[in-house]
PDB file of C-alpha atoms in Angstrom:
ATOM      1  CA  UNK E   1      79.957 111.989  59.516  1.00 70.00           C
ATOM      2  CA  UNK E   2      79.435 115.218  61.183  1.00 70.00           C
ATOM      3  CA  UNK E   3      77.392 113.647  64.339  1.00 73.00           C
ATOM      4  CA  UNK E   4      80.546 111.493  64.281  1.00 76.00           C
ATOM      5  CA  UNK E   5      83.131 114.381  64.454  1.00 70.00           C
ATOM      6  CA  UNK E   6      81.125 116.512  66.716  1.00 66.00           C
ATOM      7  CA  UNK E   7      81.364 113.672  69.576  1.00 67.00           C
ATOM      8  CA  UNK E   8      85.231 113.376  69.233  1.00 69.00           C
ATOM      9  CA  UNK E   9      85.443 116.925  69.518  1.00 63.00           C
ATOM     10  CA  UNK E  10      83.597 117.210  72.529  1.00 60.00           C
ATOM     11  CA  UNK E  11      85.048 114.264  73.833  1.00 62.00           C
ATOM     12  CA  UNK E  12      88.514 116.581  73.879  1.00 59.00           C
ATOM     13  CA  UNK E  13      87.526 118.812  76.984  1.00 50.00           C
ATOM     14  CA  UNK E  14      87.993 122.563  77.102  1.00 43.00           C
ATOM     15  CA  UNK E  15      90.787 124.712  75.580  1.00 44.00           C
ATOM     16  CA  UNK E  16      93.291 126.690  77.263  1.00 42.00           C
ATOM     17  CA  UNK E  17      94.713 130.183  76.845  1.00 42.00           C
ATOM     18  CA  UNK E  18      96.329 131.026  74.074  1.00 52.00           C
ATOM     19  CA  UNK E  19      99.295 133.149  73.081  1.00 60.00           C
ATOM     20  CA  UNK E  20      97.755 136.069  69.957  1.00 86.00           C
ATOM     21  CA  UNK E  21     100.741 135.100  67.829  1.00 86.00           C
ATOM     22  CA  UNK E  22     103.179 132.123  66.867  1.00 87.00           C
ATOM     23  CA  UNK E  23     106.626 133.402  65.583  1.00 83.00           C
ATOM     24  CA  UNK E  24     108.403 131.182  63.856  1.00 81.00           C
ATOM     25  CA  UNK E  25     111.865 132.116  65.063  1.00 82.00           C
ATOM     26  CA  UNK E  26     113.401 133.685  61.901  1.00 81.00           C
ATOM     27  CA  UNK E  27     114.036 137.484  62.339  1.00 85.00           C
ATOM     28  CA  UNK E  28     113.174 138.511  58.675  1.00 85.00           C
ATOM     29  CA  UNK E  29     109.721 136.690  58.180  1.00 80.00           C
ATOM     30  CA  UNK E  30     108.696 137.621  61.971  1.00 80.00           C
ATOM     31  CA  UNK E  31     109.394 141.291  61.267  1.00 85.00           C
ATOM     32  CA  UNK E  32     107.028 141.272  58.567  1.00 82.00           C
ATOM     33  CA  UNK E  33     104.347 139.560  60.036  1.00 80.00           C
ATOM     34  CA  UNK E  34     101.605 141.596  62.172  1.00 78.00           C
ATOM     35  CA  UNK E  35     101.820 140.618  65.961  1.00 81.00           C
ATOM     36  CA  UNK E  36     106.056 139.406  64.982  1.00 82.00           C
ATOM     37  CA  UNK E  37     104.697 135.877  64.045  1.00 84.00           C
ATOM     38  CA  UNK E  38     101.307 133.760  62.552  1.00 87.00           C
ATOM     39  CA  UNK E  39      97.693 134.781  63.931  1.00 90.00           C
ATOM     40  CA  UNK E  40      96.713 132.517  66.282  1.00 92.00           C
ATOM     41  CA  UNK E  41      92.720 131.862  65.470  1.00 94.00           C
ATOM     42  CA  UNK E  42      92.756 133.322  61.887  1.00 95.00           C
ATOM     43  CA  UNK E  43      92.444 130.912  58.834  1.00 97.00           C
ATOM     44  CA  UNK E  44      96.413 130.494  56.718  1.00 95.00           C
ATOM     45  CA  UNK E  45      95.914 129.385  53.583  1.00 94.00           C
ATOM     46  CA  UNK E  46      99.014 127.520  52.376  1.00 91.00           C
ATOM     47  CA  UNK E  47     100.075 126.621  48.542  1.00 87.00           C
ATOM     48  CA  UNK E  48     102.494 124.472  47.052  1.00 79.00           C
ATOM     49  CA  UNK E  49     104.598 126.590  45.040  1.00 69.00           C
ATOM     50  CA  UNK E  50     107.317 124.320  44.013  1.00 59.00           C
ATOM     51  CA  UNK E  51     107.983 121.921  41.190  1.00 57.00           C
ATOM     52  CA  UNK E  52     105.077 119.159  40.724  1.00 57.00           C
ATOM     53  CA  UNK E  53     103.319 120.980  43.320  1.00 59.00           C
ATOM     54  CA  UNK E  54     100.087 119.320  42.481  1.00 60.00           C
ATOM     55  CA  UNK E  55     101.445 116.762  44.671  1.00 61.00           C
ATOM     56  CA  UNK E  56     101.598 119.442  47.442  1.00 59.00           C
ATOM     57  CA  UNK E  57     104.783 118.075  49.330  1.00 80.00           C
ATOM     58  CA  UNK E  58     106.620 120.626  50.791  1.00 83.00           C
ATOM     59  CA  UNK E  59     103.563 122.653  51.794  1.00 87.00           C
ATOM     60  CA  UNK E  60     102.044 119.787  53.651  1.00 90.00           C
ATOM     61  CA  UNK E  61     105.514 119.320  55.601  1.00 90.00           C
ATOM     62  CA  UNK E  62     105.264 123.326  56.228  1.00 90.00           C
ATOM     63  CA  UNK E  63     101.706 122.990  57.734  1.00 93.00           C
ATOM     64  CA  UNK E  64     102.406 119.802  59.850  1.00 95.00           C
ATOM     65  CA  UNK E  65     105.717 121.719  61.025  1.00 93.00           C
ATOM     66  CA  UNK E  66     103.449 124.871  61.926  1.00 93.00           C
ATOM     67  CA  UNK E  67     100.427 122.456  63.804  1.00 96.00           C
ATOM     68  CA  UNK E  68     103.380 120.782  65.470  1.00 95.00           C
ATOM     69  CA  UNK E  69     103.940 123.717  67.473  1.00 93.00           C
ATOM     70  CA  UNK E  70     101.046 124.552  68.706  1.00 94.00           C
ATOM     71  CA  UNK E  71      99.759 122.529  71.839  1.00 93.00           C
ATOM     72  CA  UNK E  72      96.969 119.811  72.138  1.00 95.00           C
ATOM     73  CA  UNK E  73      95.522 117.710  69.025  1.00 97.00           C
ATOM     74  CA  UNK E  74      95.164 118.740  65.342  1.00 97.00           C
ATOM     75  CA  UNK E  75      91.990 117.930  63.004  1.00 97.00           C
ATOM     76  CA  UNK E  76      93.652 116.931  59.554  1.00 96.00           C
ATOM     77  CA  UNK E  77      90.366 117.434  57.084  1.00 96.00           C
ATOM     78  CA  UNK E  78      90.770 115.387  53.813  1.00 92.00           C
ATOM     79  CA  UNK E  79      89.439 113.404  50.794  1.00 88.00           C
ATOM     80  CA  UNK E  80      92.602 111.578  49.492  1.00 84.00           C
ATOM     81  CA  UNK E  81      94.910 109.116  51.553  1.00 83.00           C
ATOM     82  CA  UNK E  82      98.382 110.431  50.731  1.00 83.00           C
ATOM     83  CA  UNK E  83      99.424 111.573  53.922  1.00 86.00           C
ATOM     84  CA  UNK E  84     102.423 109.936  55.598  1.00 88.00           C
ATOM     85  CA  UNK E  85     102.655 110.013  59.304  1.00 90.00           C
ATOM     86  CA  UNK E  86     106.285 109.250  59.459  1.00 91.00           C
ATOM     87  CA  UNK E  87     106.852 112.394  56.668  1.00 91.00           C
ATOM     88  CA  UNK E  88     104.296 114.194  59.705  1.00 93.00           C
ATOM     89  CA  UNK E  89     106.175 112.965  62.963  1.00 94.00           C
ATOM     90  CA  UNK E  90     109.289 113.874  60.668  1.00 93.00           C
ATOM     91  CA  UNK E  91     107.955 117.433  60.768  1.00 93.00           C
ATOM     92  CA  UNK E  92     107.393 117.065  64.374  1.00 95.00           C
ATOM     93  CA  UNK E  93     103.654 116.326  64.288  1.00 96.00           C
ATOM     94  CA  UNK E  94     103.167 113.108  66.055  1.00 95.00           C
ATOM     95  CA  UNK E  95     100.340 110.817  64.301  1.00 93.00           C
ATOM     96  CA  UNK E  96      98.650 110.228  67.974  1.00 94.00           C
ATOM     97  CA  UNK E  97      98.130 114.459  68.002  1.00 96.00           C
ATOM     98  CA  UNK E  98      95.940 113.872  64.905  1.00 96.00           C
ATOM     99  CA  UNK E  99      92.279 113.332  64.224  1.00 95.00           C
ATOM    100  CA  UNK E 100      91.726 112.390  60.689  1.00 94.00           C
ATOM    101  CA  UNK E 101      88.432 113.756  58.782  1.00 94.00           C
ATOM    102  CA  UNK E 102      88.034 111.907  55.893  1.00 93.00           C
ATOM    103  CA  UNK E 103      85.263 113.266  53.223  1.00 91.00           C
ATOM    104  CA  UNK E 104      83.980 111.520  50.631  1.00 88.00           C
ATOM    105  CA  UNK E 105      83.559 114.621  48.626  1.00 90.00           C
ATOM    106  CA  UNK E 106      85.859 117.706  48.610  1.00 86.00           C
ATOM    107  CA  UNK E 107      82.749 119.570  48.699  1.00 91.00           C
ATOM    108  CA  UNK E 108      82.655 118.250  52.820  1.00 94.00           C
ATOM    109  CA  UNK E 109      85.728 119.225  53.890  1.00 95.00           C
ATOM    110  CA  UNK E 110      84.691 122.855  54.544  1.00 95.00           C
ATOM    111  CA  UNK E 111      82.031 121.930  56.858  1.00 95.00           C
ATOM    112  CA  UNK E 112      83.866 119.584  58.517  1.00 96.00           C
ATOM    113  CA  UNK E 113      86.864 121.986  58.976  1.00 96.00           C
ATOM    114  CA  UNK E 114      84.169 125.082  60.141  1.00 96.00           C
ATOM    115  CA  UNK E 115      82.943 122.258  62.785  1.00 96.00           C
ATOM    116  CA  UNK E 116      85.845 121.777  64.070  1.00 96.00           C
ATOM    117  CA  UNK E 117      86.895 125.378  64.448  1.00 97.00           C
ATOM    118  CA  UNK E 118      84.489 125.726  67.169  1.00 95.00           C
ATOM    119  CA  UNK E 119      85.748 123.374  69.568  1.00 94.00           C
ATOM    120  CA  UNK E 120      88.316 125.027  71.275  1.00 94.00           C
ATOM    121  CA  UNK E 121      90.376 122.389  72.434  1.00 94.00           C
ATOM    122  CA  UNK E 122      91.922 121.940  69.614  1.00 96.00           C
ATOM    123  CA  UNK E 123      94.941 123.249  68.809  1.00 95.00           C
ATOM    124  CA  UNK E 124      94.636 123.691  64.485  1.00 97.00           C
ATOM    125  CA  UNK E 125      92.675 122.716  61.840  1.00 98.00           C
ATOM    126  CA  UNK E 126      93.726 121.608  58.571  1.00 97.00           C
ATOM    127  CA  UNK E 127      91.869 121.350  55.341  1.00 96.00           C
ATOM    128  CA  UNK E 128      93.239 119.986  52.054  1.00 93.00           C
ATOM    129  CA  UNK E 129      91.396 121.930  49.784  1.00 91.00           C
ATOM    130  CA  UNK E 130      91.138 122.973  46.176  1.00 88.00           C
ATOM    131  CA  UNK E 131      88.330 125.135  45.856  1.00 89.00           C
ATOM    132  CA  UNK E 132      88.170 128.127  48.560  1.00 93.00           C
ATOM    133  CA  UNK E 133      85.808 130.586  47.495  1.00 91.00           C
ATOM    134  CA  UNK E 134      85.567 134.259  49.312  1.00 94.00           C
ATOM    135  CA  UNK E 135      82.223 133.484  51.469  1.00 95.00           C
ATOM    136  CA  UNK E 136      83.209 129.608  52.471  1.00 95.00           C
ATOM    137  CA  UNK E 137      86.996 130.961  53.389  1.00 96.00           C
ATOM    138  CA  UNK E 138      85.452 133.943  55.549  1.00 97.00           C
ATOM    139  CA  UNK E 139      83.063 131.397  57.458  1.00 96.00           C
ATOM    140  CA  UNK E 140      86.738 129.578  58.151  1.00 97.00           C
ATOM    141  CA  UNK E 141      87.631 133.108  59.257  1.00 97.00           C
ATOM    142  CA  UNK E 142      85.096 134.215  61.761  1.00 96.00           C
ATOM    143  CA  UNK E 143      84.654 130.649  62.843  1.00 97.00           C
ATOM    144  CA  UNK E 144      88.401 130.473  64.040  1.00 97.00           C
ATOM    145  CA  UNK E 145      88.344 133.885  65.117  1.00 95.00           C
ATOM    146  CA  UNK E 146      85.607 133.048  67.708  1.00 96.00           C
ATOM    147  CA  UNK E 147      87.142 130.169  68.707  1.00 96.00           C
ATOM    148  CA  UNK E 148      91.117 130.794  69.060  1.00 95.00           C
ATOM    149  CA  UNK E 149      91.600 127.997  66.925  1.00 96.00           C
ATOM    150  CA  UNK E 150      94.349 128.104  63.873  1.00 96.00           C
ATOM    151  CA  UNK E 151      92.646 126.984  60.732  1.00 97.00           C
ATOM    152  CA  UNK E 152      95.089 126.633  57.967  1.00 97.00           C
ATOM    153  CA  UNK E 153      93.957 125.535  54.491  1.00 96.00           C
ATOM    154  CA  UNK E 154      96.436 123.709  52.335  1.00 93.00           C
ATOM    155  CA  UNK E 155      95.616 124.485  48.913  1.00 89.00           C
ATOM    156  CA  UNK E 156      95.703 121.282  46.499  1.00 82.00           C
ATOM    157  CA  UNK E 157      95.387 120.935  42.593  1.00 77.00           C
ATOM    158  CA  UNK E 158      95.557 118.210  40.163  1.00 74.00           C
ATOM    159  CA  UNK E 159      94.860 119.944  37.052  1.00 76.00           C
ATOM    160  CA  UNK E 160      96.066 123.988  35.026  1.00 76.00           C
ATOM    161  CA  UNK E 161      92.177 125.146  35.701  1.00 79.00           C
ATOM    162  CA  UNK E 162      92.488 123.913  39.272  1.00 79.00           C
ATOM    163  CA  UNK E 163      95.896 125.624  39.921  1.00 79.00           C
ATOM    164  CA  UNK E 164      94.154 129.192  38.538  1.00 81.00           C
ATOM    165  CA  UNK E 165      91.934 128.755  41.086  1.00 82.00           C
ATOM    166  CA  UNK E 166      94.622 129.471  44.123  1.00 83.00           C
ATOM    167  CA  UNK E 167      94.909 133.287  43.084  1.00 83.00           C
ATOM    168  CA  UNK E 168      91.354 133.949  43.831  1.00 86.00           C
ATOM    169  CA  UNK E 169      90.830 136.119  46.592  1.00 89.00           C
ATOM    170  CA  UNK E 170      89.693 134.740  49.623  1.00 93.00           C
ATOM    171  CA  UNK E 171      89.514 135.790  53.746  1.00 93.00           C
ATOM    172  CA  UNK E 172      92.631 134.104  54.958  1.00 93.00           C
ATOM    173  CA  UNK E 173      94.609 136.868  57.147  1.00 91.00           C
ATOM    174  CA  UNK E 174      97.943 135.393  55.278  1.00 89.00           C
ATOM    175  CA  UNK E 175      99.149 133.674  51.958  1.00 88.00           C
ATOM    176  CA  UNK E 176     101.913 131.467  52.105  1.00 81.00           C
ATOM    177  CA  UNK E 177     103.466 129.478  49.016  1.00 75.00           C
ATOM    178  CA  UNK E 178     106.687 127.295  49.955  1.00 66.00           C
ATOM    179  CA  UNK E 179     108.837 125.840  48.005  1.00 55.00           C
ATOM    180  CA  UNK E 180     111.558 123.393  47.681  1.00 50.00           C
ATOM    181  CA  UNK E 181     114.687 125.572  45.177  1.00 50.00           C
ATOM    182  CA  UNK E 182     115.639 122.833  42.652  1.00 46.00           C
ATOM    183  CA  UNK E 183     118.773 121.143  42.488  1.00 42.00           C
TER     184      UNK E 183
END
């Protein structure tokens, strides 16, 4: 699978210059940021922080809506098939910008997401995670540092013990939980 993933990568041609920071246009959350907006090649780790969030729906609409953008083509690193491209073009991430990774085993997805972190072509990489442990998330970190490349690991749980697992510390430069208020 990696031999697989390495060719598409390369297959993408060389990155460009990049801006250090990507505000997202509000003057309250910019002004607390560093740099007035997102780190551009740092790893985000996103968590659902709404209602039924093992489901993880508002969060993966924030992330597409961040990837969206940025310029050039997204690696989406996953192990379950609940991702909706018309929910993602919705969010203004066109399907076409998207290479899927799809693991077998959660326990791939971090390799595949450091992988693609080095190719600087791309313009983010996602990884639907549940377990992010300090020394795998700082890898994440140092590998998107070197490369420019957003890496932004959306945090998913099915179960109490997995959810407990999102306030471990780990390297990500920021910590974002959305949430839908209810109604």
């Amino acid at each position: 699978m990696l031999a697989e993933l390495r060719h598409q990568l390369e297959s993408l041609g060389a990155g460009s210059v990049r801006k250090l920071h990507l505000p997202f246009g509000l003057a309250e959350l910019d002004a607390d940021l560093p740099g007035h907006g997102l780190a551009r090649g740092a790893l985000h780790e996103v968590i659902e922080g709404g209602l039924a969030a093992e489901f993880a729906g508002s969060a993966t609409l924030f992330v597409a809506g961040i990837a969206a953008r940025l310029k050039g083509p997204v690696l989406w690193c996953l192990n379950r098939r609940d991702l909706f491209a018309p929910s993602l073009a919705g969010a203004g991430l066109h399907p076409d910008r998207i290479i899927y990774a799809e693991a077998f085993r959660e326990r791939d997805i971090l390799p595949s997401m450091e992988e693609g972190l080095r190719e600087k072509s791309l313009a983010a990489v996602i990884g639907e995670v549940t377990r992010l442990g300090l020394t795998s998330s700082r890898r994440l970190q140092l590998a998107a540092q070197a490369s420019g490349v957003t890496a932004l690991a959306l945090r998913r749980w099915w179960t109490v013990a997995e959810k407990e697992l999102t306030i471990l510390p780990t390297a990500a430069v920021t910590r974002v939980a959305p949430h839908i208020p209810s109604l």
